[in-house]
PDB file of C-alpha atoms in Angstrom:
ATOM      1  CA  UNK A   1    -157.121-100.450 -50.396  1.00  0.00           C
ATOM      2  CA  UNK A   2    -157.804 -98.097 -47.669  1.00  0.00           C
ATOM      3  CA  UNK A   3    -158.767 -98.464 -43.830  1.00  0.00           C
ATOM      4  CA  UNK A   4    -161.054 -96.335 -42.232  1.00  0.00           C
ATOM      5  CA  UNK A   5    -160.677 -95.529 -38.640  1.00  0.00           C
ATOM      6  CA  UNK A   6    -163.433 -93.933 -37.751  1.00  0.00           C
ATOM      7  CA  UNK A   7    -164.732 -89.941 -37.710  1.00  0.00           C
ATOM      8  CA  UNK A   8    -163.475 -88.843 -41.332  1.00  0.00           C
ATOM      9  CA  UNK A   9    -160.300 -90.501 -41.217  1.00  0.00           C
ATOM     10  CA  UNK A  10    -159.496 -92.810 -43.842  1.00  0.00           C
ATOM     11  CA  UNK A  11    -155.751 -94.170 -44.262  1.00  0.00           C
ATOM     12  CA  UNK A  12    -153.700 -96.570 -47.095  1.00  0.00           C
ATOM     13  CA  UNK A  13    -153.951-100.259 -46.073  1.00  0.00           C
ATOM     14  CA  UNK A  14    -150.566-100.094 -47.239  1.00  0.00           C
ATOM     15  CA  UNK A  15    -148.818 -97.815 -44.226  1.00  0.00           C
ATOM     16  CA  UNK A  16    -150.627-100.192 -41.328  1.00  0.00           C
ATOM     17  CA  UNK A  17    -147.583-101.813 -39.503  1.00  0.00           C
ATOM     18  CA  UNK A  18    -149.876-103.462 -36.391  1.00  0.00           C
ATOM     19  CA  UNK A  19    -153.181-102.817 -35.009  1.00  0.00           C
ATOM     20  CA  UNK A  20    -153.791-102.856 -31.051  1.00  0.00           C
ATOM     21  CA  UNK A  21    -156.266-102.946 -28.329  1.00  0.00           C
ATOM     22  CA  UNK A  22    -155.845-100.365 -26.062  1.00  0.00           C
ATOM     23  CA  UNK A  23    -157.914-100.964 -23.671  1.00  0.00           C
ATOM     24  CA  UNK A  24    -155.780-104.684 -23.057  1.00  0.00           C
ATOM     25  CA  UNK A  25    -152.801-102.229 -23.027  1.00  0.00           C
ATOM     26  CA  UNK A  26    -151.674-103.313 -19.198  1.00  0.00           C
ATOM     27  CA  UNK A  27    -147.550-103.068 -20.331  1.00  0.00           C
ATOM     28  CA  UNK A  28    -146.095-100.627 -18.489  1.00  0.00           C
ATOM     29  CA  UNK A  29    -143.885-100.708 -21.817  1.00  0.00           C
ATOM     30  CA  UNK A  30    -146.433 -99.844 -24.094  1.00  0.00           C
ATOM     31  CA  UNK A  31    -147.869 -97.142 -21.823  1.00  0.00           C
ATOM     32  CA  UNK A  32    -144.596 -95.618 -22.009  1.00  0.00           C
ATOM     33  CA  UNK A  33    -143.860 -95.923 -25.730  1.00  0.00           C
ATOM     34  CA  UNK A  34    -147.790 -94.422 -26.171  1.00  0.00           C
ATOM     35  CA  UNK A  35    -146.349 -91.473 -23.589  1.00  0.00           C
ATOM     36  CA  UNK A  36    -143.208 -90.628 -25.390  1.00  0.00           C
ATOM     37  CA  UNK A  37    -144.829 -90.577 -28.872  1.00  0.00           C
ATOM     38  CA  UNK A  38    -147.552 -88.398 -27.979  1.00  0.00           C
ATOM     39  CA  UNK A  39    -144.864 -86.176 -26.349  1.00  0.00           C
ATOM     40  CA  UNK A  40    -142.819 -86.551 -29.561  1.00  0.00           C
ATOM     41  CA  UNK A  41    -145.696 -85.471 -32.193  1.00  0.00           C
ATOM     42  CA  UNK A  42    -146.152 -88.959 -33.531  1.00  0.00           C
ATOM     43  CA  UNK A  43    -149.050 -89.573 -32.008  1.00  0.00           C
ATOM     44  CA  UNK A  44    -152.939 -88.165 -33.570  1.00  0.00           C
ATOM     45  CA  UNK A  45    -156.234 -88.291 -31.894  1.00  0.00           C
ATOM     46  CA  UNK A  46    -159.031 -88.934 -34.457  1.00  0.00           C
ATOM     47  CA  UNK A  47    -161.798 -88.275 -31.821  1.00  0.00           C
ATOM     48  CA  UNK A  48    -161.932 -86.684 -28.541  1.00  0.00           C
ATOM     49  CA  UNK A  49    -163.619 -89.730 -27.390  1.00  0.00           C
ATOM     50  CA  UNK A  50    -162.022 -92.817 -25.400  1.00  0.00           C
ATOM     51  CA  UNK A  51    -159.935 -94.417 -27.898  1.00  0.00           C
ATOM     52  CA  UNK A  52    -159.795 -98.029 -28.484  1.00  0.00           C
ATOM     53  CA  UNK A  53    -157.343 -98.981 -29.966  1.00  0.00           C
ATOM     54  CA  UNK A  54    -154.521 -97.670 -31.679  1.00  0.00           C
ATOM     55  CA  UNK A  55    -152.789 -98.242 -35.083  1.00  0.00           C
ATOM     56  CA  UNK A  56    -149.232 -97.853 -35.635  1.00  0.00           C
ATOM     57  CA  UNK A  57    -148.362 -96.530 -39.259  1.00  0.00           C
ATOM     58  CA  UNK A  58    -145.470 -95.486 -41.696  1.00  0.00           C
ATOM     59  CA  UNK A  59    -146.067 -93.054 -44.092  1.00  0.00           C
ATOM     60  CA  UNK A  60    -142.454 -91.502 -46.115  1.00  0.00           C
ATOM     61  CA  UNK A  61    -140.362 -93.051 -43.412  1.00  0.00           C
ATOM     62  CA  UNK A  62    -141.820 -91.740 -40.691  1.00  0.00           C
ATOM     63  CA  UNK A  63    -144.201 -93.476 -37.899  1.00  0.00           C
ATOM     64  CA  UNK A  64    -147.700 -91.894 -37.226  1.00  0.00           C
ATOM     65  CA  UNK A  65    -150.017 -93.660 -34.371  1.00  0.00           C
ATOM     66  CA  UNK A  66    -153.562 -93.131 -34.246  1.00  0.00           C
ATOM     67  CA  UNK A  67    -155.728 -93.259 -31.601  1.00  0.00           C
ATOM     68  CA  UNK A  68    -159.183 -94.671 -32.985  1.00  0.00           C
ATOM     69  CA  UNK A  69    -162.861 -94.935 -31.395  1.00  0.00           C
ATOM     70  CA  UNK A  70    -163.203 -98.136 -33.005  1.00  0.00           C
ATOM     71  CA  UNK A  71    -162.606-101.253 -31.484  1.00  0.00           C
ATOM     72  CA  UNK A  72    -159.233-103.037 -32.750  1.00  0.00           C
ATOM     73  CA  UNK A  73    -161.047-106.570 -33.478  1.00  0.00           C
ATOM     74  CA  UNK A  74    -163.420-104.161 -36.279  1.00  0.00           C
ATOM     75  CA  UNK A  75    -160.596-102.554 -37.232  1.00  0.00           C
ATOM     76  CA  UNK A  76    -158.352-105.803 -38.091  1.00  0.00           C
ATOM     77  CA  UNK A  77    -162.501-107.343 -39.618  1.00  0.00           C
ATOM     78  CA  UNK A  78    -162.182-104.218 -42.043  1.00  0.00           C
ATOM     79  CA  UNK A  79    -158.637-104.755 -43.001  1.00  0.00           C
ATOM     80  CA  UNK A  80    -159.264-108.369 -43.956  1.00  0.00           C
ATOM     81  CA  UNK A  81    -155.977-109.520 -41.804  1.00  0.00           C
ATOM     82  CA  UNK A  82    -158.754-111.827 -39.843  1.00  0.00           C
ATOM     83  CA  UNK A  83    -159.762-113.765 -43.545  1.00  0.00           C
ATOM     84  CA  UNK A  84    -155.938-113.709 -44.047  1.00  0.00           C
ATOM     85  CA  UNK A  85    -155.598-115.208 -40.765  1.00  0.00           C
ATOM     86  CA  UNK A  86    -158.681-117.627 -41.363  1.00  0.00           C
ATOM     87  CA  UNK A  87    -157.233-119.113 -44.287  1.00  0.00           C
ATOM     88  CA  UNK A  88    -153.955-119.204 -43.367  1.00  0.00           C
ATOM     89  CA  UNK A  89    -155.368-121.742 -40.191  1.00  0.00           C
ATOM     90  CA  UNK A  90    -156.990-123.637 -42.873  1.00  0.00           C
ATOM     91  CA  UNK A  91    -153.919-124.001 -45.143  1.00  0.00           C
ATOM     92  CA  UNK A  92    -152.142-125.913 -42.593  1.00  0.00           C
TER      93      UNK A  92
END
């Protein structure tokens, strides 16, 4: 399956390791990781608009981040980790 993350970028369900919100991004560590991974090339804009959330990945060993326009609640909807989640909750 694949995930797409807005503008014309479509990625393997597969590489997702975590989606986040970054606009709830108040860490001071995860403003710094974001900082020092853009600095290091891992990081890829998909838009030059304000991104909401971002989506770390591993593709051949090696960790890419996007920055997405799309909200990380639609992303995670899209992915089906929510239904996952759902019936998890209703498992137990």
């Amino acid at each position: 399956m694949f995930l797409h993350l807005g503008e014309n970028v479509v990625i393997p369900l597969k590489e997702v390791i975590a989606i986040f919100d970054i606009t709830s991004t108040s860490s001071i560590d995860t403003k710094e990781f974001l900082k020092t991974a853009e600095e290091e090339g891992f990081v890829r804009r998909i838009t030059k608009d304000e991104p909401k959330s971002f989506i770390l990945t591993e593709r051949d060993k090696k960790s890419i981040i996007y920055l997405s326009p799309i909200s990380s609640l639609t992303l995670a909807k899209r992915s089906c980790f929510i239904d996952e989640f759902s019936k998890g909750d209703l498992n137990e």
